[in-house]
CSV table of C-alpha atoms in Angstrom, one decimal:
chain,number,residue,atom,x,y,z
A,1097,MET,CA,57.8,-12.8,-55.3
A,1098,SER,CA,54.5,-11.3,-54.1
A,1099,GLN,CA,53.2,-11.6,-50.6
A,1100,TYR,CA,51.4,-14.9,-49.9
A,1101,HIS,CA,48.0,-14.4,-48.3
A,1102,ALA,CA,46.8,-17.5,-46.5
A,1103,PRO,CA,43.2,-17.1,-45.4
A,1104,VAL,CA,42.5,-16.2,-41.8
A,1105,LEU,CA,39.1,-16.3,-40.2
A,1106,ASP,CA,37.7,-13.3,-38.4
A,1107,GLN,CA,38.8,-13.8,-34.8
A,1108,GLY,CA,37.7,-10.3,-33.8
A,1109,GLY,CA,37.9,-10.3,-30.0
A,1110,GLN,CA,36.8,-7.7,-27.6
A,1111,GLY,CA,38.3,-5.4,-25.1
A,1112,MET,CA,42.0,-6.4,-24.6
A,1113,THR,CA,41.8,-8.7,-27.7
A,1114,SER,CA,40.1,-6.2,-29.9
A,1115,GLN,CA,41.4,-4.7,-33.1
A,1116,ARG,CA,42.2,-1.5,-31.2
A,1117,ALA,CA,44.5,-3.5,-29.0
A,1118,ARG,CA,46.3,-5.0,-32.0
A,1119,ASP,CA,46.6,-1.5,-33.6
A,1120,ARG,CA,48.3,-0.3,-30.4
A,1121,LEU,CA,50.8,-3.2,-30.5
A,1122,VAL,CA,51.7,-2.4,-34.2
A,1123,THR,CA,52.2,1.3,-33.3
A,1124,LEU,CA,54.6,0.1,-30.6
A,1125,LEU,CA,56.4,-2.3,-32.9
A,1126,ARG,CA,56.9,0.6,-35.4
A,1127,GLU,CA,58.3,2.8,-32.7
A,1128,GLU,CA,60.6,0.0,-31.7
A,1129,GLY,CA,62.1,-0.2,-35.2
A,1130,ILE,CA,60.1,-2.6,-37.2
A,1131,ARG,CA,59.8,-1.2,-40.7
A,1132,ASP,CA,58.6,-3.8,-43.1
A,1133,ALA,CA,55.0,-2.9,-43.9
A,1134,ARG,CA,54.1,-6.5,-44.8
A,1135,VAL,CA,55.2,-7.8,-41.4
A,1136,LEU,CA,53.4,-5.0,-39.5
A,1137,GLU,CA,50.2,-5.8,-41.4
A,1138,VAL,CA,50.3,-9.5,-40.5
A,1139,MET,CA,51.0,-8.5,-36.8
A,1140,ARG,CA,47.9,-6.2,-37.0
A,1141,THR,CA,45.6,-8.8,-38.5
A,1142,LEU,CA,46.7,-12.2,-37.1
A,1143,PRO,CA,44.9,-12.9,-33.8
A,1144,ARG,CA,47.6,-13.6,-31.3
A,1145,HIS,CA,45.1,-14.3,-28.5
A,1146,VAL,CA,44.0,-17.6,-30.1
A,1147,PHE,CA,47.6,-18.9,-29.7
A,1148,ILE,CA,47.6,-18.7,-25.9
A,1149,ASP,CA,45.5,-20.0,-23.0
A,1150,GLU,CA,42.2,-18.2,-22.6
A,1151,ALA,CA,43.1,-17.0,-19.2
A,1152,LEU,CA,46.1,-15.0,-20.7
A,1153,ALA,CA,44.1,-13.6,-23.6
A,1154,PRO,CA,43.8,-10.1,-22.1
A,1155,ARG,CA,47.7,-9.9,-22.3
A,1156,ALA,CA,47.9,-11.2,-25.9
A,1157,TYR,CA,48.7,-7.8,-27.4
A,1158,GLU,CA,51.3,-6.8,-24.8
A,1159,ASN,CA,54.8,-6.7,-26.2
A,1160,THR,CA,55.9,-9.6,-23.9
A,1161,ALA,CA,56.6,-13.3,-24.0
A,1162,LEU,CA,53.9,-15.4,-22.4
A,1163,PRO,CA,53.9,-19.0,-21.0
A,1164,ILE,CA,52.3,-21.8,-23.1
A,1165,GLY,CA,53.1,-24.7,-20.8
A,1166,PHE,CA,55.8,-27.4,-20.8
A,1167,GLY,CA,58.4,-24.7,-19.8
A,1168,GLN,CA,57.9,-22.9,-23.2
A,1169,THR,CA,56.7,-19.5,-24.2
A,1170,ILE,CA,55.1,-17.7,-27.1
A,1171,SER,CA,57.8,-15.2,-28.1
A,1172,GLN,CA,57.5,-11.4,-27.6
A,1173,PRO,CA,55.8,-9.8,-30.6
A,1174,TRP,CA,58.7,-7.6,-31.3
A,1175,VAL,CA,61.0,-10.7,-31.5
A,1176,VAL,CA,58.5,-12.4,-33.9
A,1177,ALA,CA,58.3,-9.3,-36.1
A,1178,ARG,CA,62.1,-8.8,-36.1
A,1179,MET,CA,62.9,-12.4,-37.0
A,1180,THR,CA,60.3,-12.3,-39.8
A,1181,GLU,CA,61.6,-9.0,-41.1
A,1182,ALA,CA,65.2,-10.4,-41.1
A,1183,LEU,CA,64.0,-13.4,-43.0
A,1184,LEU,CA,62.5,-11.3,-45.7
A,1185,GLU,CA,65.2,-8.7,-46.0
A,1186,PHE,CA,66.9,-10.2,-49.1
A,1187,GLY,CA,63.8,-11.5,-50.8
A,1188,THR,CA,60.9,-13.8,-50.1
A,1189,PRO,CA,61.9,-17.4,-49.5
A,1190,ALA,CA,59.5,-19.9,-51.0
A,1191,LYS,CA,60.1,-22.7,-48.5
A,1192,VAL,CA,61.1,-22.2,-44.9
A,1193,LEU,CA,61.7,-24.7,-42.1
A,1194,GLU,CA,60.9,-23.6,-38.5
A,1195,ILE,CA,62.6,-25.5,-35.6
A,1196,GLY,CA,60.3,-25.2,-32.6
A,1197,THR,CA,56.6,-24.9,-33.4
A,1198,GLY,CA,55.6,-24.0,-29.9
A,1199,SER,CA,52.2,-22.3,-29.9
A,1200,GLY,CA,52.3,-22.0,-33.7
A,1201,TYR,CA,52.3,-18.2,-33.8
A,1202,GLN,CA,55.6,-17.7,-35.5
A,1203,ALA,CA,54.7,-20.3,-38.1
A,1204,ALA,CA,51.3,-18.6,-38.7
A,1205,VAL,CA,53.0,-15.2,-39.2
A,1206,LEU,CA,55.4,-16.8,-41.7
A,1207,ALA,CA,52.5,-18.6,-43.5
A,1208,ARG,CA,50.7,-15.3,-44.1
A,1209,LEU,CA,53.8,-14.1,-46.0
A,1210,LEU,CA,55.4,-17.2,-47.6
A,1211,PRO,CA,54.1,-20.0,-49.9
A,1212,GLY,CA,55.4,-22.9,-47.8
A,1213,VAL,CA,56.2,-23.3,-44.1
A,1214,TYR,CA,57.5,-26.5,-42.6
A,1215,THR,CA,57.6,-26.7,-38.8
A,1216,VAL,CA,59.1,-29.3,-36.3
A,1217,GLU,CA,58.2,-29.5,-32.6
A,1218,ARG,CA,59.6,-31.9,-30.1
A,1219,ILE,CA,56.7,-31.7,-27.5
A,1220,ASP,CA,53.8,-33.7,-28.9
A,1221,GLU,CA,51.0,-31.9,-27.0
A,1222,LEU,CA,52.2,-28.5,-28.1
A,1223,LEU,CA,52.2,-29.6,-31.7
A,1224,ARG,CA,48.7,-31.0,-31.3
A,1225,GLN,CA,47.4,-27.7,-30.0
A,1226,ALA,CA,49.2,-25.8,-32.8
A,1227,ARG,CA,47.7,-28.0,-35.4
A,1228,ARG,CA,44.2,-27.3,-34.1
A,1229,ARG,CA,44.9,-23.6,-34.4
A,1230,PHE,CA,46.2,-24.0,-37.9
A,1231,ARG,CA,43.0,-25.8,-38.9
A,1232,ALA,CA,40.8,-23.2,-37.2
A,1233,LEU,CA,42.5,-20.4,-39.1
A,1234,LYS,CA,42.4,-22.4,-42.3
A,1235,PHE,CA,46.1,-22.4,-43.1
A,1236,ASP,CA,46.8,-24.9,-45.9
A,1237,ASN,CA,50.4,-24.0,-46.5
A,1238,ILE,CA,51.8,-25.2,-43.1
A,1239,ARG,CA,53.2,-28.7,-42.8
A,1240,SER,CA,54.2,-29.9,-39.3
A,1241,ARG,CA,56.1,-32.8,-37.8
A,1242,HIS,CA,56.7,-34.2,-34.3
A,1243,ASP,CA,60.4,-34.9,-34.1
A,1244,ASP,CA,63.7,-33.8,-32.8
A,1245,GLY,CA,64.2,-30.3,-34.3
A,1246,MET,CA,68.0,-30.7,-34.1
A,1247,LEU,CA,67.6,-33.1,-37.0
A,1248,GLY,CA,65.7,-30.7,-39.2
A,1249,TRP,CA,63.4,-32.3,-41.8
A,1250,PRO,CA,65.8,-33.9,-44.4
A,1251,ALA,CA,63.0,-35.5,-46.4
A,1252,GLU,CA,61.7,-32.1,-47.3
A,1253,ALA,CA,65.0,-30.4,-47.9
A,1254,PRO,CA,66.3,-28.2,-49.4
A,1255,PHE,CA,64.9,-25.1,-47.7
A,1256,ASP,CA,65.5,-21.5,-48.7
A,1257,ALA,CA,65.7,-20.6,-45.0
A,1258,ILE,CA,65.7,-22.3,-41.6
A,1259,ILE,CA,64.5,-20.3,-38.6
A,1260,LEU,CA,65.1,-21.5,-35.0
A,1261,THR,CA,62.7,-20.3,-32.2
A,1262,ALA,CA,64.8,-21.5,-29.3
A,1263,ALA,CA,68.4,-20.7,-28.4
A,1264,GLY,CA,71.3,-23.0,-29.0
A,1265,GLU,CA,75.1,-22.5,-28.5
A,1266,VAL,CA,75.8,-23.2,-32.2
A,1267,VAL,CA,73.8,-24.1,-35.4
A,1268,PRO,CA,72.8,-27.8,-35.1
A,1269,GLN,CA,75.1,-29.7,-37.4
A,1270,GLU,CA,72.4,-31.4,-39.4
A,1271,LEU,CA,70.8,-28.1,-40.6
A,1272,PRO,CA,73.3,-26.4,-43.0
A,1273,ALA,CA,73.1,-29.4,-45.4
A,1274,GLN,CA,69.4,-28.9,-45.7
A,1275,LEU,CA,69.8,-25.4,-47.0
A,1276,ALA,CA,69.3,-24.5,-50.7
A,1277,PRO,CA,72.1,-22.6,-52.4
A,1278,GLY,CA,72.1,-19.0,-51.1
A,1279,GLY,CA,69.9,-20.0,-48.2
A,1280,MET,CA,70.1,-18.7,-44.6
A,1281,VAL,CA,69.8,-19.9,-41.0
A,1282,LEU,CA,68.3,-17.4,-38.6
A,1283,GLY,CA,67.9,-17.8,-34.8
A,1284,PRO,CA,69.1,-17.0,-31.3
A,1285,PHE,CA,72.4,-18.3,-30.2
A,1286,GLY,CA,74.6,-18.1,-27.2
A,1287,PRO,CA,74.4,-18.7,-23.4
A,1288,ALA,CA,71.2,-17.8,-21.6
A,1289,ASP,CA,72.6,-14.4,-20.4
A,1290,ARG,CA,74.2,-13.4,-23.7
A,1291,GLN,CA,71.9,-14.6,-26.5
A,1292,HIS,CA,72.1,-12.8,-29.9
A,1293,LEU,CA,69.9,-13.1,-32.9
A,1294,LEU,CA,72.3,-14.3,-35.7
A,1295,ARG,CA,71.7,-14.7,-39.4
A,1296,PHE,CA,74.0,-17.1,-41.4
A,1297,ARG,CA,73.9,-16.7,-45.2
A,1298,ARG,CA,75.6,-18.9,-47.7
A,1299,ASP,CA,78.1,-17.0,-49.9
A,1300,ALA,CA,79.1,-17.9,-53.4
A,1301,ALA,CA,81.6,-20.4,-52.1
A,1302,GLY,CA,79.0,-22.1,-49.9
A,1303,VAL,CA,80.4,-20.8,-46.7
A,1304,LEU,CA,77.9,-19.5,-44.0
A,1305,GLN,CA,78.6,-15.9,-43.2
A,1306,GLN,CA,77.4,-14.7,-39.8
A,1307,GLU,CA,75.6,-11.4,-39.0
A,1308,ASP,CA,74.7,-10.3,-35.5
A,1309,LEU,CA,71.3,-8.7,-35.4
A,1310,GLY,CA,71.3,-7.8,-31.7
A,1311,GLU,CA,70.5,-9.2,-28.2
A,1312,VAL,CA,67.4,-11.4,-27.6
A,1313,SER,CA,66.1,-13.8,-25.0
A,1314,PHE,CA,64.7,-17.2,-25.8
A,1315,VAL,CA,64.1,-20.6,-24.1
A,1316,PRO,CA,66.8,-23.1,-24.8
A,1317,LEU,CA,66.9,-25.4,-27.8
A,1318,LEU,CA,66.7,-29.0,-26.6
A,1319,ALA,CA,67.2,-32.3,-28.4
A,1320,GLY,CA,64.9,-35.3,-28.4
A,1321,THR,CA,61.1,-35.6,-28.3
A,1322,ARG,CA,58.5,-35.9,-25.6
């Protein structure tokens, strides 16, 4: 399947939010092992500074996580790029569910590459902010929901892939049943001091096979809504 190109308005920026700053970030991501040219191009063109508070905009293209309120963060760019690359490694999924919308940045990266992105957020105000960003950037292939992400989005299942942007001990029990045949679950798992990015792929017998993609650091995955 070819790359999906959702439209993105020019959000040029100046100084620390300029295109030059984005290019430097992409150079760093490449040096840190990101190889997928499609992912690097999205990271180069998508304006990360519009997904954070204006006061933090000068730090938008640093390779670091940043606070977005409510005890949450926008993930480190390398982590976003690595998760996206891992999602695309075996082909381009047509329909992906994201658990944890947060600022909306990961969903926006996916929406530049995939036909359909569904995203669930438990914190209502964060979701409201993310939706405003999606509208401003003219994404028409992102659907969002305020709900407990542990439950997934069964009414829209099955999904070719499910990506979690917060860390849990195990895969929430409701999610595997929402995967299409051959689908995958990708996310950080483990205790706070030993989180690993894990990819679970269904084999021919329908069993989820686990792959460890390395150490990461995420905020915890929580149940409920607020």
